[in-house]
Amino acid sequence: MIHCLIYFVVHLSLSIMPEYLINRAPSGRATCQGSKEKIAKGDIRMSVSNDTGDMVITKHWKLDYFKMPRKFANMDVDDFVENEVTIKEEDEIELDEVLRLLRAAPDNLKNKKASPKKGGDGDDQPTLMDKIKAAAETSQDEPMAKKVKTELPADFDQLVEEYKKLIADKPKVEALKDYLRWNKQVIKGNKDFVIFKVIDGKVHGRLGYCALDGGRLKMEEDCVTVVSMGTFDETLSMPIPSDFKAPRLDPKLQRLKWFNQKPSEEEEEEMDKLYEDAKAMGQGGAAGASGASGEGGELRQELLDAAENIENWSLAKADKKTLKGYQVAIKAIGEGKIAFPEGNRVNNEIGQLLVQNKKADASAKEVMGLVIDKFGLVEVKEKNEAAKAETIATSCACPENGKMVAAFEELAGLYFKEGNRNAGSTYKRVSSALKDLEVEVTAKNATSFSKGKTKIQGIGPSSAKKMLEFAETGTMEKLEEKRKLS
């Protein structure tokens, strides 16, 4: 009996011992637990995996931000690497580089605590703009060091060329900010940051709108990350926050035409229309799927033409029975093409539109246009939702969690829409936590993220139950309830 117990304890202790693996990051999705920054693709990192029995939880550190566990306090770095760590052979990582980075960790962590602001005093690392300016001043016959070259973004040479052209006339800051005003970009920032936003826009086009929430995209001061500014609900007089962020060069980011001079009135109107459509789609609206501009235009026109053929249309003179007939005719024309909600709600809402426009004696074509604007077109909505789902999946550390993240994003949006900021913020935190989670959420592990050693910040017991419900059914009762009420 004693032997069995000893075996069980030893076996259990061995099974929960973490594994330390030094490898190169295969993507730029993982966040360093020490610096709280993204680990760039190809950078050397420490991956620590804990097998709980039900699943394996893995967290990552930049190697120069990894603090050796307390239980190895009596070991030096060399012994720790030799006895406790596996270095992934196929990643071709030099041992000397590993030891150098690990030895730098204590100072980096100390400086991180002492200087929370990036780029502040004591930060000797050159910024991307420093490198661009240095390259612009370097003779073309003088190649940059190979080591530095590997740290540069793919568009570095293009940025340098645009920088040279831009500063040739020695423009003042206000003149540079005009570029940002013309392109409806965020103007704030020091001169270097303003210059970078201008040359980035010249190379790639102006930042558009977030596919997840419709918020304006803006460049972070690190010149590496793009975030959404969220939206503002005028009805509720309340900002709707966003936690979307992505690498600057992510091909999924919306990039639009860049203006090198003040846009015309027509171009200004088109830019405003793009913003309104993006915001409506991000909040679950139909404006971006109405076919009023671009996608779905032909189908919209087809429905408008069909409405003109409704017989004996005279809205101003219509009695209750005639209005019911108009409602049935409008719905029949749009069935399968307009994204009508389920149930009798659609009949009531079309009826309300007819009554609201009775005095104005609106034509059948005008009423059909209002109906399309209200509900959107099926084919455009489906395309938008597919693009949104793909964007969410690629923004997740584990793409398999994309659908669950989308569901919690939608639930948060519906709560914000009804004015419940607390619930909306709660589910925003859940979606944010799920995006950074590197293991797939399943029915087996869903509730474990709200308790014990596998607890994830932002996920409570109630949210974990909804995660379990989604993992089992593909939806949530609360989400379906809010959809019907919206």
Short mmCIF file of C-alpha atoms in Angstrom, two decimals:
data_model
loop_
_atom_site.label_atom_id
_atom_site.label_comp_id
_atom_site.label_asym_id
_atom_site.label_seq_id
_atom_site.Cartn_x
_atom_site.Cartn_y
_atom_site.Cartn_z
CA MET A 1 0.00 0.00 0.00
CA ILE A 2 2.81 2.42 0.98
CA HIS A 3 4.73 1.51 -2.19
CA CYS A 4 1.63 2.23 -4.29
CA LEU A 5 1.13 5.57 -2.58
CA ILE A 6 4.78 6.55 -3.11
CA TYR A 7 4.51 5.57 -6.78
CA PHE A 8 1.32 7.61 -7.16
CA VAL A 9 2.85 10.73 -5.56
CA VAL A 10 6.06 10.48 -7.60
CA HIS A 11 4.12 9.80 -10.79
CA LEU A 12 1.78 12.76 -10.11
CA SER A 13 4.66 15.13 -9.37
CA LEU A 14 6.41 14.13 -12.57
CA SER A 15 3.25 14.56 -14.64
CA ILE A 16 2.75 18.18 -13.55
CA MET A 17 6.40 19.26 -13.89
CA PRO A 18 6.52 22.05 -16.48
CA GLU A 19 8.52 21.55 -19.67
CA TYR A 20 10.85 24.31 -20.87
CA LEU A 21 11.39 24.61 -24.63
CA ILE A 22 13.48 27.26 -26.36
CA ASN A 23 12.28 27.79 -29.94
CA ARG A 24 11.65 30.39 -32.59
CA ALA A 25 8.13 31.91 -32.67
CA PRO A 26 6.28 30.44 -35.69
CA SER A 27 3.98 33.50 -35.87
CA GLY A 28 3.61 36.92 -34.28
CA ARG A 29 0.50 36.08 -32.26
CA ALA A 30 1.88 35.05 -28.87
CA THR A 31 2.29 37.64 -26.10
CA CYS A 32 5.36 37.66 -23.86
CA GLN A 33 4.36 37.10 -20.23
CA GLY A 34 7.26 39.28 -19.07
CA SER A 35 7.18 42.35 -21.34
CA LYS A 36 3.47 42.05 -22.30
CA GLU A 37 4.47 42.68 -25.92
CA LYS A 38 3.92 40.49 -28.95
CA ILE A 39 6.75 38.07 -29.77
CA ALA A 40 7.73 38.68 -33.38
CA LYS A 41 7.82 35.80 -35.83
CA GLY A 42 11.27 34.18 -35.79
CA ASP A 43 12.29 35.64 -32.43
CA ILE A 44 13.77 33.26 -29.84
CA ARG A 45 11.32 32.52 -27.03
CA MET A 46 10.91 30.30 -23.96
CA SER A 47 7.76 28.15 -24.06
CA VAL A 48 6.67 26.70 -20.70
CA SER A 49 4.08 23.90 -20.88
CA ASN A 50 2.10 22.52 -17.95
CA ASP A 51 0.17 19.26 -18.38
CA THR A 52 -2.84 19.38 -16.02
CA GLY A 53 -4.09 15.94 -17.06
CA ASP A 54 -7.05 17.36 -18.98
CA MET A 55 -5.01 19.62 -21.24
CA VAL A 56 -1.63 21.27 -21.79
CA ILE A 57 -1.33 24.99 -21.01
CA THR A 58 1.58 26.73 -22.73
CA LYS A 59 2.81 30.26 -22.05
CA HIS A 60 5.62 32.12 -23.80
CA TRP A 61 8.32 34.61 -22.89
CA LYS A 62 10.82 36.58 -24.91
CA LEU A 63 14.04 34.92 -23.83
CA ASP A 64 15.47 38.15 -22.44
CA TYR A 65 12.33 38.62 -20.29
CA PHE A 66 12.19 35.11 -18.83
CA LYS A 67 12.72 34.91 -15.07
CA MET A 68 14.08 31.59 -13.84
CA PRO A 69 11.61 29.88 -11.46
CA ARG A 70 12.34 30.22 -7.75
CA LYS A 71 12.92 26.47 -7.35
CA PHE A 72 16.02 26.85 -9.57
CA ALA A 73 17.43 29.72 -7.48
CA ASN A 74 20.54 27.68 -6.64
CA MET A 75 21.33 27.13 -10.33
CA ASP A 76 23.12 29.53 -12.60
CA VAL A 77 21.84 30.13 -16.15
CA ASP A 78 24.25 27.62 -17.71
CA ASP A 79 23.13 24.78 -15.42
CA PHE A 80 19.45 25.62 -15.89
CA VAL A 81 19.74 25.44 -19.69
CA GLU A 82 21.83 22.27 -19.59
CA ASN A 83 19.65 20.34 -17.12
CA GLU A 84 16.10 21.68 -17.48
CA VAL A 85 15.68 23.13 -20.96
CA THR A 86 15.24 21.66 -24.45
CA ILE A 87 16.46 23.73 -27.40
CA LYS A 88 14.58 22.96 -30.62
CA GLU A 89 17.29 21.70 -32.96
CA GLU A 90 15.59 22.48 -36.28
CA ASP A 91 15.31 26.19 -35.30
CA GLU A 92 19.14 26.49 -35.44
CA ILE A 93 19.51 28.49 -32.22
CA GLU A 94 23.03 29.20 -30.97
CA LEU A 95 23.67 28.30 -27.32
CA ASP A 96 25.77 31.43 -26.77
CA GLU A 97 22.84 33.59 -27.92
CA VAL A 98 20.48 31.74 -25.56
CA LEU A 99 22.76 32.32 -22.58
CA ARG A 100 23.29 35.98 -23.48
CA LEU A 101 19.54 36.65 -23.67
CA LEU A 102 18.73 34.79 -20.45
CA ARG A 103 21.44 36.68 -18.56
CA ALA A 104 19.93 39.97 -19.78
CA ALA A 105 16.49 39.12 -18.39
CA PRO A 106 16.93 40.36 -14.77
CA ASP A 107 17.97 43.84 -15.93
CA ASN A 108 15.20 44.00 -18.56
CA LEU A 109 12.55 43.03 -16.02
CA LYS A 110 13.91 45.55 -13.54
CA ASN A 111 13.85 48.32 -16.17
CA LYS A 112 10.34 47.27 -17.21
CA LYS A 113 9.06 47.89 -13.70
CA ALA A 114 10.98 51.15 -13.31
CA SER A 115 10.04 52.58 -16.72
CA PRO A 116 6.50 51.65 -17.72
CA LYS A 117 6.49 54.10 -20.64
CA LYS A 118 7.93 52.72 -23.87
CA GLY A 119 10.74 54.63 -25.41
CA GLY A 120 11.38 56.61 -22.24
CA ASP A 121 14.67 57.45 -20.58
CA GLY A 122 17.00 54.52 -20.44
CA ASP A 123 15.56 52.84 -23.54
CA ASP A 124 18.58 52.57 -25.82
CA GLN A 125 16.86 50.43 -28.46
CA PRO A 126 16.54 52.32 -31.78
CA THR A 127 12.98 52.81 -32.97
CA LEU A 128 11.81 51.96 -36.47
CA MET A 129 11.94 55.66 -37.36
CA ASP A 130 15.54 55.82 -36.05
CA LYS A 131 16.43 53.00 -38.44
CA ILE A 132 14.59 54.65 -41.35
CA LYS A 133 16.41 57.95 -40.80
CA ALA A 134 19.76 56.18 -40.45
CA ALA A 135 19.20 54.24 -43.67
CA ALA A 136 18.18 57.42 -45.51
CA GLU A 137 21.46 59.05 -44.49
CA THR A 138 23.56 56.01 -45.42
CA SER A 139 25.15 55.84 -48.84
CA GLN A 140 23.60 53.26 -51.16
CA ASP A 141 27.08 51.79 -51.62
CA GLU A 142 27.31 51.12 -47.89
CA PRO A 143 25.21 48.02 -47.08
CA MET A 144 23.57 47.70 -43.66
CA ALA A 145 24.88 45.07 -41.29
CA LYS A 146 23.34 41.65 -41.87
CA LYS A 147 22.30 41.34 -38.22
CA VAL A 148 20.29 44.58 -38.41
CA LYS A 149 18.74 43.62 -41.74
CA THR A 150 16.98 40.61 -40.19
CA GLU A 151 15.21 42.90 -37.70
CA LEU A 152 13.66 45.14 -40.36
CA PRO A 153 10.05 44.91 -41.63
CA ALA A 154 9.39 43.67 -45.16
CA ASP A 155 8.46 47.17 -46.38
CA PHE A 156 11.55 48.87 -44.91
CA ASP A 157 13.13 49.90 -48.22
CA GLN A 158 9.84 51.41 -49.44
CA LEU A 159 9.46 53.36 -46.21
CA VAL A 160 13.01 54.71 -46.56
CA GLU A 161 12.36 55.87 -50.15
CA GLU A 162 9.11 57.62 -49.16
CA TYR A 163 10.90 59.23 -46.22
CA LYS A 164 13.60 60.63 -48.52
CA LYS A 165 10.98 62.12 -50.85
CA LEU A 166 8.94 63.55 -47.99
CA ILE A 167 11.76 65.37 -46.20
CA ALA A 168 13.40 66.67 -49.38
CA ASP A 169 11.34 69.88 -49.13
CA LYS A 170 11.81 70.10 -45.34
CA PRO A 171 8.07 70.30 -44.53
CA LYS A 172 6.84 71.72 -41.23
CA VAL A 173 4.85 69.59 -38.81
CA GLU A 174 1.54 71.30 -39.68
CA ALA A 175 2.07 70.54 -43.36
CA LEU A 176 2.70 66.89 -42.48
CA LYS A 177 -0.44 66.81 -40.35
CA ASP A 178 -2.45 68.01 -43.35
CA TYR A 179 -1.82 64.61 -44.96
CA LEU A 180 -3.38 62.95 -41.91
CA ARG A 181 -6.34 65.37 -41.91
CA TRP A 182 -7.04 64.72 -45.59
CA ASN A 183 -7.01 60.98 -44.97
CA LYS A 184 -9.00 61.13 -41.70
CA GLN A 185 -6.16 59.62 -39.69
CA VAL A 186 -5.30 60.33 -36.04
CA ILE A 187 -3.20 63.50 -35.97
CA LYS A 188 -1.67 63.27 -32.48
CA GLY A 189 2.00 62.41 -32.02
CA ASN A 190 5.49 63.88 -32.16
CA LYS A 191 7.08 64.76 -35.50
CA ASP A 192 8.69 61.34 -36.03
CA PHE A 193 5.39 59.55 -35.39
CA VAL A 194 3.51 61.90 -37.73
CA ILE A 195 6.13 61.31 -40.44
CA PHE A 196 5.87 57.55 -40.00
CA LYS A 197 2.08 57.57 -40.34
CA VAL A 198 2.41 59.61 -43.53
CA ILE A 199 5.03 57.38 -45.19
CA ASP A 200 3.18 54.23 -44.10
CA GLY A 201 0.01 55.63 -45.72
CA LYS A 202 1.86 56.51 -48.90
CA VAL A 203 3.20 52.95 -49.15
CA HIS A 204 0.11 50.98 -48.10
CA GLY A 205 -2.86 53.37 -48.23
CA ARG A 206 -4.77 54.96 -45.36
CA LEU A 207 -5.99 52.81 -42.48
CA GLY A 208 -9.70 52.06 -42.82
CA TYR A 209 -12.10 50.46 -40.38
CA CYS A 210 -12.11 47.44 -38.11
CA ALA A 211 -13.88 44.41 -39.59
CA LEU A 212 -14.94 43.34 -36.09
CA ASP A 213 -16.54 46.46 -34.64
CA GLY A 214 -16.47 49.14 -37.35
CA GLY A 215 -14.16 51.42 -35.36
CA ARG A 216 -11.52 53.58 -37.01
CA LEU A 217 -8.13 51.90 -37.17
CA LYS A 218 -5.15 53.81 -35.79
CA MET A 219 -1.40 53.26 -35.61
CA GLU A 220 0.15 52.69 -32.18
CA GLU A 221 3.25 54.69 -31.28
CA ASP A 222 5.41 51.57 -31.55
CA CYS A 223 4.82 51.80 -35.34
CA VAL A 224 4.27 48.04 -35.29
CA THR A 225 0.70 47.59 -34.05
CA VAL A 226 -2.67 48.81 -35.32
CA VAL A 227 -5.71 49.01 -33.01
CA SER A 228 -9.39 49.89 -33.32
CA MET A 229 -10.62 53.07 -31.65
CA GLY A 230 -14.04 51.52 -31.06
CA THR A 231 -17.27 53.38 -31.87
CA PHE A 232 -19.69 55.81 -30.27
CA ASP A 233 -23.41 55.07 -29.98
CA GLU A 234 -25.23 58.40 -30.45
CA THR A 235 -28.55 56.94 -29.25
CA LEU A 236 -27.05 55.86 -25.94
CA SER A 237 -24.48 58.71 -25.83
CA MET A 238 -21.92 56.06 -24.92
CA PRO A 239 -18.57 54.90 -26.34
CA ILE A 240 -18.35 51.23 -27.35
CA PRO A 241 -14.77 50.08 -26.63
CA SER A 242 -12.70 47.69 -28.72
CA ASP A 243 -9.81 45.37 -27.93
CA PHE A 244 -8.87 44.68 -31.57
CA LYS A 245 -5.20 44.86 -32.43
CA ALA A 246 -3.12 43.47 -35.28
CA PRO A 247 0.37 43.82 -36.79
CA ARG A 248 0.76 46.85 -39.07
CA LEU A 249 1.51 44.63 -42.07
CA ASP A 250 -1.41 42.24 -41.52
CA PRO A 251 -2.98 41.78 -44.99
CA LYS A 252 -6.44 41.56 -43.36
CA LEU A 253 -6.31 45.22 -42.27
CA GLN A 254 -8.45 47.48 -44.43
CA ARG A 255 -6.30 49.86 -46.46
CA LEU A 256 -7.95 52.55 -48.61
CA LYS A 257 -6.92 55.18 -51.15
CA TRP A 258 -4.31 57.62 -49.85
CA PHE A 259 -4.80 61.32 -50.68
CA ASN A 260 -1.71 63.44 -51.33
CA GLN A 261 -3.87 66.56 -51.60
CA LYS A 262 -7.15 67.76 -50.12
CA PRO A 263 -9.95 65.45 -51.36
CA SER A 264 -12.91 66.88 -53.29
CA GLU A 265 -16.37 67.28 -51.72
CA GLU A 266 -17.54 64.10 -53.47
CA GLU A 267 -14.54 62.18 -52.14
CA GLU A 268 -15.18 63.56 -48.63
CA GLU A 269 -18.80 62.37 -48.82
CA GLU A 270 -17.70 58.92 -49.95
CA MET A 271 -15.23 58.72 -47.03
CA ASP A 272 -18.01 59.67 -44.59
CA LYS A 273 -20.31 57.06 -46.13
CA LEU A 274 -17.65 54.37 -45.70
CA TYR A 275 -17.37 55.28 -42.02
CA GLU A 276 -21.12 55.15 -41.40
CA ASP A 277 -21.43 51.80 -43.18
CA ALA A 278 -18.48 50.34 -41.27
CA LYS A 279 -19.89 51.51 -37.93
CA ALA A 280 -23.34 50.11 -38.73
CA MET A 281 -21.91 46.73 -39.70
CA GLY A 282 -19.68 46.63 -36.62
CA GLN A 283 -22.72 47.21 -34.40
CA GLY A 284 -24.76 44.57 -36.19
CA GLY A 285 -26.60 47.04 -38.44
CA ALA A 286 -27.64 46.64 -42.07
CA ALA A 287 -26.32 49.85 -43.64
CA GLY A 288 -23.15 48.25 -44.94
CA ALA A 289 -25.19 45.41 -46.47
CA SER A 290 -27.89 47.53 -48.11
CA GLY A 291 -26.28 47.64 -51.56
CA ALA A 292 -26.56 51.45 -51.53
CA SER A 293 -22.93 51.63 -52.61
CA GLY A 294 -20.66 48.93 -54.03
CA GLU A 295 -21.45 45.34 -53.04
CA GLY A 296 -25.03 44.20 -53.81
CA GLY A 297 -25.93 47.21 -55.98
CA GLU A 298 -27.44 45.12 -58.80
CA LEU A 299 -29.66 43.10 -56.46
CA ARG A 300 -30.84 46.27 -54.75
CA GLN A 301 -31.85 47.74 -58.09
CA GLU A 302 -33.62 44.52 -59.03
CA LEU A 303 -35.74 44.70 -55.85
CA LEU A 304 -36.51 48.39 -56.38
CA ASP A 305 -37.68 47.68 -59.93
CA ALA A 306 -39.84 44.77 -58.74
CA ALA A 307 -41.53 47.01 -56.16
CA GLU A 308 -42.60 49.44 -58.89
CA ASN A 309 -44.75 46.66 -60.34
CA ILE A 310 -46.94 46.32 -57.23
CA GLU A 311 -50.45 47.02 -58.52
CA ASN A 312 -52.71 49.87 -57.38
CA TRP A 313 -50.10 51.48 -55.12
CA SER A 314 -51.38 54.64 -53.42
CA LEU A 315 -49.98 54.81 -49.89
CA ALA A 316 -51.67 58.08 -48.87
CA LYS A 317 -55.14 56.69 -49.62
CA ALA A 318 -54.55 53.15 -48.32
CA ASP A 319 -56.83 51.80 -45.60
CA LYS A 320 -55.83 49.17 -43.03
CA LYS A 321 -56.65 46.24 -45.36
CA THR A 322 -54.72 47.78 -48.26
CA LEU A 323 -51.70 48.48 -46.04
CA LYS A 324 -51.67 44.80 -45.06
CA GLY A 325 -51.67 43.88 -48.76
CA TYR A 326 -48.72 46.21 -49.43
CA GLN A 327 -46.85 44.68 -46.49
CA VAL A 328 -47.39 41.16 -47.83
CA ALA A 329 -46.29 42.21 -51.35
CA ILE A 330 -43.10 43.93 -50.13
CA LYS A 331 -42.15 40.93 -48.00
CA ALA A 332 -42.85 38.47 -50.86
CA ILE A 333 -40.53 40.37 -53.22
CA GLY A 334 -37.73 40.44 -50.65
CA GLU A 335 -38.09 36.87 -49.36
CA GLY A 336 -34.72 35.07 -49.53
CA LYS A 337 -32.97 38.21 -50.78
CA ILE A 338 -33.48 40.67 -47.93
CA ALA A 339 -32.13 39.58 -44.52
CA PHE A 340 -35.48 39.50 -42.75
CA PRO A 341 -35.45 38.39 -39.08
CA GLU A 342 -37.38 35.28 -38.05
CA GLY A 343 -40.93 35.42 -36.71
CA ASN A 344 -43.69 38.03 -36.98
CA ARG A 345 -41.40 40.93 -36.10
CA VAL A 346 -40.66 41.56 -39.78
CA ASN A 347 -44.38 42.03 -40.58
CA ASN A 348 -44.71 44.61 -37.79
CA GLU A 349 -41.61 46.52 -38.87
CA ILE A 350 -42.61 46.69 -42.56
CA GLY A 351 -46.06 47.79 -41.41
CA GLN A 352 -44.54 50.56 -39.29
CA LEU A 353 -42.50 51.82 -42.26
CA LEU A 354 -45.68 51.99 -44.35
CA VAL A 355 -47.56 53.94 -41.67
CA GLN A 356 -44.63 56.31 -41.03
CA ASN A 357 -44.47 57.21 -44.76
CA LYS A 358 -48.23 57.33 -45.42
CA LYS A 359 -48.54 61.12 -45.16
CA ALA A 360 -45.60 61.61 -47.52
CA ASP A 361 -47.33 59.26 -50.00
CA ALA A 362 -44.04 57.38 -50.54
CA SER A 363 -43.82 55.27 -53.68
CA ALA A 364 -43.43 51.48 -53.59
CA LYS A 365 -39.84 51.93 -54.77
CA GLU A 366 -39.08 54.36 -51.93
CA VAL A 367 -40.57 52.03 -49.32
CA MET A 368 -38.62 49.07 -50.70
CA GLY A 369 -35.44 51.15 -50.38
CA LEU A 370 -36.25 51.84 -46.71
CA VAL A 371 -36.88 48.12 -46.09
CA ILE A 372 -33.53 47.15 -47.66
CA ASP A 373 -31.72 49.84 -45.65
CA LYS A 374 -33.30 48.52 -42.45
CA PHE A 375 -32.56 44.81 -42.88
CA GLY A 376 -29.74 44.57 -45.46
CA LEU A 377 -29.26 42.05 -48.27
CA VAL A 378 -28.69 38.37 -47.49
CA GLU A 379 -25.79 37.85 -49.90
CA VAL A 380 -23.90 40.94 -48.72
CA LYS A 381 -24.49 40.21 -45.04
CA GLU A 382 -23.26 36.63 -45.47
CA LYS A 383 -20.14 37.83 -47.26
CA ASN A 384 -19.48 40.47 -44.57
CA GLU A 385 -20.01 37.95 -41.78
CA ALA A 386 -17.66 35.44 -43.44
CA ALA A 387 -14.96 38.12 -43.77
CA LYS A 388 -15.53 39.13 -40.16
CA ALA A 389 -15.25 35.52 -38.97
CA GLU A 390 -11.99 35.07 -40.90
CA THR A 391 -10.58 38.26 -39.43
CA ILE A 392 -11.47 37.14 -35.91
CA ALA A 393 -9.94 33.69 -36.44
CA THR A 394 -6.65 35.13 -37.71
CA SER A 395 -6.50 37.52 -34.75
CA CYS A 396 -6.75 34.62 -32.28
CA ALA A 397 -3.69 32.86 -30.84
CA CYS A 398 -5.71 29.67 -31.48
CA PRO A 399 -7.79 30.16 -34.67
CA GLU A 400 -10.15 27.34 -33.64
CA ASN A 401 -11.53 29.68 -30.96
CA GLY A 402 -12.58 32.23 -33.60
CA LYS A 403 -16.28 31.34 -33.65
CA MET A 404 -16.53 31.50 -29.87
CA VAL A 405 -14.74 34.87 -29.81
CA ALA A 406 -17.16 36.16 -32.48
CA ALA A 407 -20.14 35.01 -30.40
CA PHE A 408 -18.92 36.83 -27.28
CA GLU A 409 -18.09 39.93 -29.36
CA GLU A 410 -21.65 39.90 -30.69
CA LEU A 411 -23.14 39.37 -27.22
CA ALA A 412 -21.07 42.28 -25.86
CA GLY A 413 -22.26 44.48 -28.73
CA LEU A 414 -25.91 43.63 -28.09
CA TYR A 415 -25.58 44.51 -24.42
CA PHE A 416 -23.91 47.83 -25.29
CA LYS A 417 -26.70 48.49 -27.80
CA GLU A 418 -29.36 48.17 -25.10
CA GLY A 419 -27.39 50.44 -22.75
CA ASN A 420 -26.00 47.78 -20.40
CA ARG A 421 -22.37 48.90 -20.29
CA ASN A 422 -21.39 46.61 -17.40
CA ALA A 423 -22.50 43.41 -19.14
CA GLY A 424 -21.05 44.63 -22.45
CA SER A 425 -17.67 45.29 -20.83
CA THR A 426 -17.76 41.87 -19.12
CA TYR A 427 -18.17 39.99 -22.40
CA LYS A 428 -15.60 42.23 -24.10
CA ARG A 429 -13.09 41.03 -21.47
CA VAL A 430 -14.08 37.43 -22.16
CA SER A 431 -13.56 37.79 -25.93
CA SER A 432 -10.21 39.48 -25.32
CA ALA A 433 -9.08 36.66 -23.02
CA LEU A 434 -10.19 34.04 -25.55
CA LYS A 435 -8.24 35.75 -28.34
CA ASP A 436 -4.99 35.36 -26.40
CA LEU A 437 -5.71 31.77 -25.31
CA GLU A 438 -3.36 29.38 -27.10
CA VAL A 439 -5.38 26.18 -26.57
CA GLU A 440 -8.71 25.35 -28.17
CA VAL A 441 -11.71 25.69 -25.85
CA THR A 442 -13.69 22.46 -25.79
CA ALA A 443 -16.54 21.00 -23.76
CA LYS A 444 -13.91 19.15 -21.76
CA ASN A 445 -11.86 22.15 -20.64
CA ALA A 446 -14.22 25.17 -20.93
CA THR A 447 -15.04 25.58 -17.23
CA SER A 448 -11.42 25.11 -16.12
CA PHE A 449 -10.49 28.61 -17.31
CA SER A 450 -12.48 30.20 -14.49
CA LYS A 451 -10.81 28.49 -11.53
CA GLY A 452 -7.65 27.02 -10.05
CA LYS A 453 -4.24 27.02 -11.69
CA THR A 454 -5.75 27.27 -15.18
CA LYS A 455 -7.80 30.41 -14.31
CA ILE A 456 -7.63 33.05 -17.05
CA GLN A 457 -8.06 36.70 -16.09
CA GLY A 458 -11.33 38.05 -17.47
CA ILE A 459 -13.19 34.73 -17.39
CA GLY A 460 -15.53 34.10 -14.44
CA PRO A 461 -17.73 31.09 -13.60
CA SER A 462 -20.80 32.51 -15.41
CA SER A 463 -18.81 33.25 -18.58
CA ALA A 464 -17.17 29.80 -18.42
CA LYS A 465 -20.64 28.20 -18.37
CA LYS A 466 -21.53 30.12 -21.53
CA MET A 467 -18.24 28.95 -23.08
CA LEU A 468 -19.21 25.36 -22.25
CA GLU A 469 -22.67 25.91 -23.72
CA PHE A 470 -21.17 27.26 -26.95
CA ALA A 471 -18.63 24.43 -27.15
CA GLU A 472 -21.48 21.90 -26.87
CA THR A 473 -24.15 23.57 -29.00
CA GLY A 474 -22.47 26.18 -31.21
CA THR A 475 -24.53 29.00 -29.68
CA MET A 476 -25.66 30.49 -26.36
CA GLU A 477 -29.22 30.84 -25.09
CA LYS A 478 -28.52 34.40 -23.93
CA LEU A 479 -27.12 35.34 -27.35
CA GLU A 480 -30.22 33.99 -29.12
CA GLU A 481 -32.43 35.87 -26.66
CA LYS A 482 -30.63 39.17 -27.26
CA ARG A 483 -30.71 38.68 -31.04
CA LYS A 484 -34.51 38.40 -30.97
CA LEU A 485 -34.82 41.56 -28.88
CA SER A 486 -32.43 43.67 -30.97
#
